[in-house]
Amino acid sequence: MSALADHRIDRISTRKLHDHYPRTVGRNARLGSHGSGGTYTVTVVHTDQGASGWGIALGDVDPCQPLVGRRVEDVFDPALGVTEPTAMPLDLALHDLAGRLLDQPVYAMLGAAGSTTVPCYDAAIYFDDLDPDDDPRGLDAVLANCAADHALGHRAFKLKIGRGNRWMAAADGVARDIEVTRAVRAAYPDARILVDANDGYPAERFVDYLEAVADCGLYWIEEPFPETHEDLRRLRGDLKRLGSTALIADGEARPDIPLLLDLAAGGLLDVLLMDVVSYGFTAWRQVMPEVVAAGVAASPHAWGQPLKSLYAAHIAAGLGNVAVVEGVPGHTTGVEPASYHLVEGSIELSSAPGFGVELSPHEGAHE
Ligand SMILES: [Mg+2]
C-alpha cells in the first residue's frame, strides 16, 4: 500500500475524447436519434511522482481541486474505492491511478472474482427500421445492423422495443416489435436475444408482445414498464405460464436501491442495472454483496461510450455475479489501443495495470 502513501495529488486536468459509433443509432421507446458518437470529457489525476490515472468523470470535478496536495492514500482505499466524499467525481480516475501505482489491473484490485473473458451483448440495435422518416428502411435495417455488429464480433443482441410508446400507433408498434424479434431470432438461432423497452410499454399490455414471442427464447427483458411490485408480479406470472426463462432486468432509469433490492429479494427481478459511471465503481463495490444476498445478478448499464463497456467488464471480472455486460460498439479517438477487445462475443480484458487503456499523447489535450 505504500505506493498510495508515497504519491500526492499534484494536478487534476481534463481531456476530450471522441466516440465514433459504426453508424448513426436511431430512436428508442423514449428518445429520438442517439447520434453517431460524440465528444465528452475525461479527468486525469496526476501525482507529484509523475504517475497518473484517468477516467470518465462522475459530474463536475471543479470541487475536487482542493484535493491537490493530499496523499492518494487519504482519498482512496484499494479495498473499498473512494473514501473521501469530495473525491467521488474522480471515482474512475482514482481506480485507474491506484491500479497503476499497485501495478495491477482494476479487476484484480476488486477481487478477481469473475473471468477476464466477459460475455458481452450488442446494445446498438435501435429503431432504425423507422428511419428516415420520409422513406423508412423497415425490418432490413435492423437485420443489417445485427449483421454488421456480428461481423465486429458480437454474438448476442439487445433489441430495443416499445415502438408504440411514441413512434407508431400502439397496436402497430407491438406488431413491429414482434416482427423484429422473430426476424432476429430466425437469422441468429443460437444468439442470446435481450429486449429493452425503456419503460415504454403499458404494463397491462406487455403480455401481448410476450405471448407472440414466447417461442423466441428471450434471454432477458429490460425495463418493460416502470417497476412496481404489482406489475412485476403479473409479468412473473405471465413468464411462468408461457414457460419462459427470460430474466427480468431493471434499475437503469431509477437507481432506487432499497426498492430494487426489495423487488429482487421478493423474486420479482433477476438483474440489477445501475449505471457504471453515474452510480459508480465505489457504490457498485459497496452494493454487490447486497445484490448477491438478494439472490440476483448485476450488469452495470454502459450505454453511451465504448469505455463504459470496458468499465462494466472490470466490474464483472473483479466482483463477479455479472453474467453479461452491455457492449457499446464503436471506437474512441484519444485513447490507445482500443477501448476494449471483443472476441467471439466476449470482452477480453488485458492484465495491464489500471483499466489498461492509455490516453493518446497530445490529442485533444487541454487543461
Ligand atoms: Mg436500458
GROMACS .gro file of C-alpha atoms and ligand atoms in nm:
model
  368
    1MET     CA    1   0.000   0.000   0.000
    2SER     CA    2   0.298   0.229   0.037
    3ALA     CA    3   0.271   0.342  -0.325
    4LEU     CA    4  -0.054   0.518  -0.241
    5ALA     CA    5   0.103   0.681   0.064
    6ASP     CA    6   0.408   0.798  -0.130
    7HIS     CA    7   0.216   0.976  -0.406
    8ARG     CA    8   0.039   1.308  -0.355
    9ILE     CA    9  -0.220   1.450  -0.593
   10ASP     CA   10  -0.033   1.718  -0.784
   11ARG     CA   11  -0.279   1.823  -1.053
   12ILE     CA   12  -0.626   1.740  -1.184
   13SER     CA   13  -0.671   1.802  -1.556
   14THR     CA   14  -0.923   1.713  -1.824
   15ARG     CA   15  -0.908   1.571  -2.177
   16LYS     CA   16  -1.166   1.544  -2.453
   17LEU     CA   17  -1.235   1.208  -2.616
   18HIS     CA   18  -1.441   1.143  -2.927
   19ASP     CA   19  -1.655   0.834  -2.984
   20HIS     CA   20  -1.749   0.707  -3.327
   21TYR     CA   21  -2.030   0.452  -3.345
   22PRO     CA   22  -2.021   0.228  -3.654
   23ARG     CA   23  -2.339   0.408  -3.772
   24THR     CA   24  -2.595   0.658  -3.661
   25VAL     CA   25  -2.800   0.495  -3.386
   26GLY     CA   26  -3.170   0.570  -3.406
   27ARG     CA   27  -3.461   0.605  -3.168
   28ASN     CA   28  -3.572   0.401  -2.868
   29ALA     CA   29  -3.910   0.393  -2.694
   30ARG     CA   30  -3.848   0.729  -2.526
   31LEU     CA   31  -3.583   0.926  -2.716
   32GLY     CA   32  -3.504   1.040  -3.070
   33SER     CA   33  -3.181   0.966  -3.256
   34HIS     CA   34  -2.885   0.861  -3.042
   35GLY     CA   35  -2.640   1.006  -3.293
   36SER     CA   36  -2.312   0.870  -3.418
   37GLY     CA   37  -2.091   0.913  -3.114
   38GLY     CA   38  -1.987   1.243  -2.962
   39THR     CA   39  -1.736   1.426  -2.751
   40TYR     CA   40  -1.701   1.400  -2.377
   41THR     CA   41  -1.457   1.490  -2.103
   42VAL     CA   42  -1.236   1.259  -1.901
   43THR     CA   43  -1.038   1.358  -1.594
   44VAL     CA   44  -0.671   1.288  -1.532
   45VAL     CA   45  -0.528   1.276  -1.180
   46HIS     CA   46  -0.151   1.342  -1.178
   47THR     CA   47   0.074   1.270  -0.882
   48ASP     CA   48   0.387   1.450  -0.764
   49GLN     CA   49   0.590   1.139  -0.859
   50GLY     CA   50   0.486   1.160  -1.225
   51ALA     CA   51   0.216   0.891  -1.221
   52SER     CA   52  -0.135   0.947  -1.350
   53GLY     CA   53  -0.470   0.775  -1.382
   54TRP     CA   54  -0.775   0.878  -1.579
   55GLY     CA   55  -1.141   0.805  -1.628
   56ILE     CA   56  -1.480   0.939  -1.722
   57ALA     CA   57  -1.571   1.197  -1.460
   58LEU     CA   58  -1.870   1.148  -1.237
   59GLY     CA   59  -2.009   1.501  -1.269
   60ASP     CA   60  -1.826   1.829  -1.213
   61VAL     CA   61  -1.464   1.791  -1.098
   62ASP     CA   62  -1.404   2.156  -1.000
   63PRO     CA   63  -1.498   2.080  -0.637
   64CYS     CA   64  -1.210   1.827  -0.639
   65GLN     CA   65  -0.937   2.089  -0.681
   66PRO     CA   66  -0.885   2.127  -0.302
   67LEU     CA   67  -0.763   1.764  -0.307
   68VAL     CA   68  -0.437   1.879  -0.466
   69GLY     CA   69  -0.161   1.811  -0.214
   70ARG     CA   70  -0.342   1.519  -0.048
   71ARG     CA   71  -0.188   1.173  -0.044
   72VAL     CA   72  -0.366   0.925  -0.273
   73GLU     CA   73  -0.398   0.703   0.034
   74ASP     CA   74  -0.606   0.976   0.205
   75VAL     CA   75  -0.879   0.964  -0.059
   76PHE     CA   76  -0.870   0.606  -0.189
   77ASP     CA   77  -0.851   0.260  -0.034
   78PRO     CA   78  -0.782  -0.023  -0.282
   79ALA     CA   79  -1.008  -0.250  -0.077
   80LEU     CA   80  -1.304  -0.009  -0.086
   81GLY     CA   81  -1.264   0.260  -0.352
   82VAL     CA   82  -1.301   0.632  -0.289
   83THR     CA   83  -1.304   0.708   0.084
   84GLU     CA   84  -1.318   1.090   0.074
   85PRO     CA   85  -1.659   1.223  -0.042
   86THR     CA   86  -1.502   1.526  -0.213
   87ALA     CA   87  -1.309   1.287  -0.439
   88MET     CA   88  -1.617   1.095  -0.561
   89PRO     CA   89  -1.621   1.262  -0.908
   90LEU     CA   90  -1.275   1.105  -0.953
   91ASP     CA   91  -1.404   0.754  -0.875
   92LEU     CA   92  -1.292   0.603  -1.208
   93ALA     CA   93  -0.971   0.804  -1.243
   94LEU     CA   94  -0.863   0.705  -0.890
   95HIS     CA   95  -0.936   0.337  -0.957
   96ASP     CA   96  -0.717   0.364  -1.267
   97LEU     CA   97  -0.444   0.552  -1.078
   98ALA     CA   98  -0.441   0.308  -0.785
   99GLY     CA   99  -0.420   0.013  -1.025
  100ARG     CA  100  -0.121   0.173  -1.194
  101LEU     CA  101   0.050   0.254  -0.863
  102LEU     CA  102  -0.004  -0.101  -0.740
  103ASP     CA  103   0.083  -0.246  -1.082
  104GLN     CA  104  -0.240  -0.442  -1.108
  105PRO     CA  105  -0.548  -0.432  -1.327
  106VAL     CA  106  -0.857  -0.282  -1.165
  107TYR     CA  107  -1.040  -0.617  -1.176
  108ALA     CA  108  -0.764  -0.766  -0.958
  109MET     CA  109  -0.797  -0.479  -0.710
  110LEU     CA  110  -1.169  -0.560  -0.695
  111GLY     CA  111  -1.100  -0.923  -0.606
  112ALA     CA  112  -1.075  -1.103  -0.940
  113ALA     CA  113  -1.396  -1.291  -0.858
  114GLY     CA  114  -1.501  -1.336  -1.223
  115SER     CA  115  -1.347  -1.442  -1.553
  116THR     CA  116  -1.139  -1.194  -1.756
  117THR     CA  117  -1.330  -1.317  -2.061
  118VAL     CA  118  -1.658  -1.135  -2.012
  119PRO     CA  119  -1.963  -1.218  -2.225
  120CYS     CA  120  -2.098  -0.906  -2.387
  121TYR     CA  121  -2.412  -0.816  -2.582
  122ASP     CA  122  -2.457  -0.571  -2.866
  123ALA     CA  123  -2.656  -0.278  -2.728
  124ALA     CA  124  -2.688  -0.080  -3.051
  125ILE     CA  125  -2.997  -0.234  -3.214
  126TYR     CA  126  -3.242   0.057  -3.205
  127PHE     CA  127  -3.549   0.154  -3.413
  128ASP     CA  128  -3.352   0.208  -3.733
  129ASP     CA  129  -3.642   0.046  -3.922
  130LEU     CA  130  -3.831   0.375  -3.872
  131ASP     CA  131  -3.567   0.596  -4.035
  132PRO     CA  132  -3.553   0.803  -4.239
  133ASP     CA  133  -3.897   0.947  -4.169
  134ASP     CA  134  -3.979   1.004  -4.535
  135ASP     CA  135  -3.869   0.658  -4.651
  136PRO     CA  136  -3.839   0.418  -4.356
  137ARG     CA  137  -3.599   0.130  -4.422
  138GLY     CA  138  -3.806  -0.125  -4.234
  139LEU     CA  139  -3.701  -0.459  -4.091
  140ASP     CA  140  -3.400  -0.495  -4.322
  141ALA     CA  141  -3.230  -0.203  -4.147
  142VAL     CA  142  -3.242  -0.387  -3.814
  143LEU     CA  143  -3.112  -0.710  -3.967
  144ALA     CA  144  -2.834  -0.519  -4.144
  145ASN     CA  145  -2.730  -0.367  -3.810
  146CYS     CA  146  -2.722  -0.712  -3.647
  147ALA     CA  147  -2.511  -0.845  -3.937
  148ALA     CA  148  -2.268  -0.553  -3.915
  149ASP     CA  149  -2.224  -0.594  -3.539
  150HIS     CA  150  -2.191  -0.972  -3.575
  151ALA     CA  151  -1.901  -0.902  -3.810
  152LEU     CA  152  -1.746  -0.691  -3.532
  153GLY     CA  153  -1.755  -0.994  -3.303
  154HIS     CA  154  -2.092  -0.957  -3.130
  155ARG     CA  155  -2.283  -1.279  -3.070
  156ALA     CA  156  -2.577  -1.153  -2.860
  157PHE     CA  157  -2.820  -0.873  -2.941
  158LYS     CA  158  -3.032  -0.642  -2.731
  159LEU     CA  159  -3.329  -0.525  -2.932
  160LYS     CA  160  -3.499  -0.201  -2.843
  161ILE     CA  161  -3.877  -0.247  -2.828
  162GLY     CA  162  -4.168  -0.021  -2.739
  163ARG     CA  163  -4.224   0.143  -3.077
  164GLY     CA  164  -4.585   0.209  -2.983
  165ASN     CA  165  -4.488   0.440  -2.699
  166ARG     CA  166  -4.414   0.740  -2.924
  167TRP     CA  167  -4.340   0.648  -3.281
  168MET     CA  168  -4.618   0.419  -3.404
  169ALA     CA  169  -4.982   0.357  -3.321
  170ALA     CA  170  -4.990   0.128  -3.017
  171ALA     CA  171  -5.102  -0.189  -3.198
  172ASP     CA  172  -4.869  -0.127  -3.494
  173GLY     CA  173  -4.580  -0.073  -3.255
  174VAL     CA  174  -4.639  -0.404  -3.080
  175ALA     CA  175  -4.669  -0.579  -3.418
  176ARG     CA  176  -4.335  -0.433  -3.534
  177ASP     CA  177  -4.164  -0.523  -3.206
  178ILE     CA  178  -4.284  -0.880  -3.256
  179GLU     CA  179  -4.177  -0.886  -3.622
  180VAL     CA  180  -3.827  -0.759  -3.535
  181THR     CA  181  -3.782  -1.006  -3.250
  182ARG     CA  182  -3.893  -1.301  -3.461
  183ALA     CA  183  -3.676  -1.196  -3.757
  184VAL     CA  184  -3.361  -1.164  -3.544
  185ARG     CA  185  -3.430  -1.498  -3.380
  186ALA     CA  186  -3.474  -1.660  -3.724
  187ALA     CA  187  -3.149  -1.505  -3.850
  188TYR     CA  188  -2.949  -1.595  -3.536
  189PRO     CA  189  -3.091  -1.919  -3.396
  190ASP     CA  190  -2.820  -1.952  -3.129
  191ALA     CA  191  -2.780  -1.589  -3.022
  192ARG     CA  192  -2.884  -1.459  -2.686
  193ILE     CA  193  -3.163  -1.211  -2.750
  194LEU     CA  194  -3.233  -0.941  -2.495
  195VAL     CA  195  -3.511  -0.683  -2.528
  196ASP     CA  196  -3.532  -0.337  -2.373
  197ALA     CA  197  -3.848  -0.123  -2.373
  198ASN     CA  198  -3.707   0.169  -2.173
  199ASP     CA  199  -4.025   0.154  -1.964
  200GLY     CA  200  -4.223   0.215  -2.285
  201TYR     CA  201  -4.497  -0.047  -2.257
  202PRO     CA  202  -4.827  -0.012  -2.074
  203ALA     CA  203  -4.773  -0.274  -1.803
  204GLU     CA  204  -5.103  -0.450  -1.866
  205ARG     CA  205  -5.032  -0.480  -2.242
  206PHE     CA  206  -4.678  -0.618  -2.230
  207VAL     CA  207  -4.827  -0.966  -2.232
  208ASP     CA  208  -4.939  -0.913  -2.594
  209TYR     CA  209  -4.576  -0.890  -2.701
  210LEU     CA  210  -4.466  -1.168  -2.471
  211GLU     CA  211  -4.717  -1.422  -2.598
  212ALA     CA  212  -4.624  -1.357  -2.961
  213VAL     CA  213  -4.252  -1.417  -2.898
  214ALA     CA  214  -4.295  -1.700  -2.648
  215ASP     CA  215  -4.104  -1.939  -2.876
  216CYS     CA  216  -3.811  -1.698  -2.929
  217GLY     CA  217  -3.629  -1.793  -2.608
  218LEU     CA  218  -3.564  -1.439  -2.483
  219TYR     CA  219  -3.261  -1.421  -2.252
  220TRP     CA  220  -3.371  -1.109  -2.070
  221ILE     CA  221  -3.640  -0.846  -2.061
  222GLU     CA  222  -3.518  -0.499  -1.959
  223GLU     CA  223  -3.736  -0.220  -1.822
  224PRO     CA  224  -4.061  -0.328  -1.987
  225PHE     CA  225  -4.256  -0.070  -1.779
  226PRO     CA  226  -4.190   0.135  -1.464
  227GLU     CA  227  -4.109  -0.117  -1.192
  228THR     CA  228  -4.375  -0.186  -0.928
  229HIS     CA  229  -4.443  -0.496  -0.720
  230GLU     CA  230  -4.787  -0.541  -0.872
  231ASP     CA  231  -4.686  -0.515  -1.238
  232LEU     CA  232  -4.372  -0.726  -1.198
  233ARG     CA  233  -4.573  -0.992  -1.014
  234ARG     CA  234  -4.806  -1.011  -1.313
  235LEU     CA  235  -4.508  -1.030  -1.552
  236ARG     CA  236  -4.354  -1.311  -1.346
  237GLY     CA  237  -4.683  -1.496  -1.366
  238ASP     CA  238  -4.706  -1.449  -1.743
  239LEU     CA  239  -4.350  -1.575  -1.793
  240LYS     CA  240  -4.421  -1.883  -1.585
  241ARG     CA  241  -4.743  -1.955  -1.773
  242LEU     CA  242  -4.558  -1.923  -2.106
  243GLY     CA  243  -4.271  -2.145  -1.990
  244SER     CA  244  -4.021  -1.862  -2.040
  245THR     CA  245  -3.689  -1.850  -1.857
  246ALA     CA  246  -3.631  -1.483  -1.950
  247LEU     CA  247  -3.458  -1.281  -1.680
  248ILE     CA  248  -3.615  -0.953  -1.567
  249ALA     CA  249  -3.360  -0.669  -1.561
  250ASP     CA  250  -3.421  -0.324  -1.414
  251GLY     CA  251  -3.268  -0.035  -1.224
  252GLU     CA  252  -3.120   0.173  -1.508
  253ALA     CA  253  -3.372   0.457  -1.519
  254ARG     CA  254  -3.436   0.479  -1.143
  255PRO     CA  255  -3.149   0.353  -0.924
  256ASP     CA  256  -3.371   0.340  -0.614
  257ILE     CA  257  -3.156   0.080  -0.437
  258PRO     CA  258  -3.389  -0.007  -0.145
  259LEU     CA  259  -3.679  -0.061  -0.387
  260LEU     CA  260  -3.467  -0.264  -0.631
  261LEU     CA  261  -3.325  -0.484  -0.354
  262ASP     CA  262  -3.674  -0.536  -0.217
  263LEU     CA  263  -3.808  -0.635  -0.561
  264ALA     CA  264  -3.507  -0.865  -0.605
  265ALA     CA  265  -3.546  -1.029  -0.266
  266GLY     CA  266  -3.914  -1.081  -0.346
  267GLY     CA  267  -3.824  -1.276  -0.659
  268LEU     CA  268  -3.952  -1.005  -0.896
  269LEU     CA  269  -3.620  -0.900  -1.053
  270ASP     CA  270  -3.322  -1.106  -1.170
  271VAL     CA  271  -3.061  -0.850  -1.281
  272LEU     CA  272  -2.984  -0.500  -1.146
  273LEU     CA  273  -2.859  -0.241  -1.394
  274MET     CA  274  -2.735   0.071  -1.215
  275ASP     CA  275  -2.505   0.276  -1.440
  276VAL     CA  276  -2.133   0.200  -1.421
  277VAL     CA  277  -2.039   0.571  -1.419
  278SER     CA  278  -2.326   0.770  -1.267
  279TYR     CA  279  -2.386   0.512  -0.993
  280GLY     CA  280  -2.014   0.445  -0.989
  281PHE     CA  281  -1.745   0.194  -0.906
  282THR     CA  282  -1.723   0.263  -0.535
  283ALA     CA  283  -2.101   0.233  -0.500
  284TRP     CA  284  -2.105  -0.092  -0.700
  285ARG     CA  285  -1.833  -0.232  -0.473
  286GLN     CA  286  -2.045  -0.146  -0.171
  287VAL     CA  287  -2.375  -0.278  -0.303
  288MET     CA  288  -2.264  -0.600  -0.475
  289PRO     CA  289  -2.271  -0.810  -0.155
  290GLU     CA  290  -2.631  -0.697  -0.103
  291VAL     CA  291  -2.715  -0.783  -0.463
  292VAL     CA  292  -2.566  -1.130  -0.407
  293ALA     CA  293  -2.757  -1.165  -0.079
  294ALA     CA  294  -3.081  -1.080  -0.260
  295GLY     CA  295  -3.010  -1.375  -0.489
  296VAL     CA  296  -2.985  -1.178  -0.813
  297ALA     CA  297  -2.719  -1.082  -1.068
  298ALA     CA  298  -2.583  -0.747  -1.182
  299SER     CA  299  -2.495  -0.587  -1.514
  300PRO     CA  300  -2.389  -0.223  -1.486
  301HIS     CA  301  -2.557  -0.008  -1.752
  302ALA     CA  302  -2.295   0.108  -2.004
  303TRP     CA  303  -2.470   0.278  -2.298
  304GLY     CA  304  -2.321   0.573  -2.439
  305GLN     CA  305  -1.946   0.517  -2.451
  306PRO     CA  306  -1.741   0.212  -2.553
  307LEU     CA  307  -1.522   0.290  -2.249
  308LYS     CA  308  -1.819   0.222  -2.023
  309SER     CA  309  -1.832  -0.133  -2.160
  310LEU     CA  310  -1.469  -0.173  -2.051
  311TYR     CA  311  -1.556  -0.040  -1.704
  312ALA     CA  312  -1.852  -0.279  -1.678
  313ALA     CA  313  -1.626  -0.569  -1.780
  314HIS     CA  314  -1.385  -0.480  -1.496
  315ILE     CA  315  -1.678  -0.493  -1.251
  316ALA     CA  316  -1.771  -0.835  -1.392
  317ALA     CA  317  -1.416  -0.975  -1.373
  318GLY     CA  318  -1.349  -0.809  -1.038
  319LEU     CA  319  -1.666  -0.853  -0.833
  320GLY     CA  320  -1.823  -1.147  -1.019
  321ASN     CA  321  -2.201  -1.200  -1.022
  322VAL     CA  322  -2.226  -1.046  -1.371
  323ALA     CA  323  -2.331  -1.289  -1.646
  324VAL     CA  324  -2.310  -1.047  -1.939
  325VAL     CA  325  -2.218  -0.681  -1.992
  326GLU     CA  326  -2.354  -0.417  -2.225
  327GLY     CA  327  -2.139  -0.365  -2.534
  328VAL     CA  328  -2.131  -0.023  -2.698
  329PRO     CA  329  -1.988  -0.073  -3.049
  330GLY     CA  330  -1.753   0.189  -3.183
  331HIS     CA  331  -1.407   0.331  -3.143
  332THR     CA  332  -1.272   0.620  -2.944
  333THR     CA  333  -1.017   0.870  -3.069
  334GLY     CA  334  -0.789   0.995  -2.797
  335VAL     CA  335  -0.714   0.653  -2.645
  336GLU     CA  336  -0.475   0.370  -2.733
  337PRO     CA  337  -0.525   0.092  -2.811
  338ALA     CA  338  -0.900   0.026  -2.842
  339SER     CA  339  -1.141   0.087  -2.555
  340TYR     CA  340  -1.199  -0.288  -2.541
  341HIS     CA  341  -1.126  -0.606  -2.735
  342LEU     CA  342  -1.417  -0.820  -2.846
  343VAL     CA  343  -1.357  -1.183  -2.939
  344GLU     CA  344  -1.648  -1.414  -3.031
  345GLY     CA  345  -1.896  -1.219  -2.824
  346SER     CA  346  -1.678  -1.160  -2.519
  347ILE     CA  347  -1.466  -0.871  -2.397
  348GLU     CA  348  -1.113  -0.995  -2.331
  349LEU     CA  349  -0.956  -0.792  -2.053
  350SER     CA  350  -0.582  -0.736  -2.053
  351SER     CA  351  -0.372  -0.769  -1.739
  352ALA     CA  352  -0.227  -0.420  -1.790
  353PRO     CA  353  -0.240  -0.200  -1.479
  354GLY     CA  354  -0.545   0.013  -1.408
  355PHE     CA  355  -0.810  -0.009  -1.678
  356GLY     CA  356  -0.539  -0.094  -1.929
  357VAL     CA  357  -0.607   0.189  -2.176
  358GLU     CA  358  -0.375   0.485  -2.237
  359LEU     CA  359  -0.464   0.838  -2.338
  360SER     CA  360  -0.303   0.931  -2.669
  361PRO     CA  361  -0.028   1.187  -2.633
  362HIS     CA  362  -0.144   1.542  -2.709
  363GLU     CA  363  -0.468   1.465  -2.893
  364GLY     CA  364  -0.746   1.686  -2.763
  365ALA     CA  365  -0.538   1.786  -2.463
  366HIS     CA  366  -0.646   2.087  -2.263
  367GLU     CA  367  -0.633   2.189  -1.903
  368MG      MG  368  -3.184   0.007  -2.099
   0.00000   0.00000   0.00000
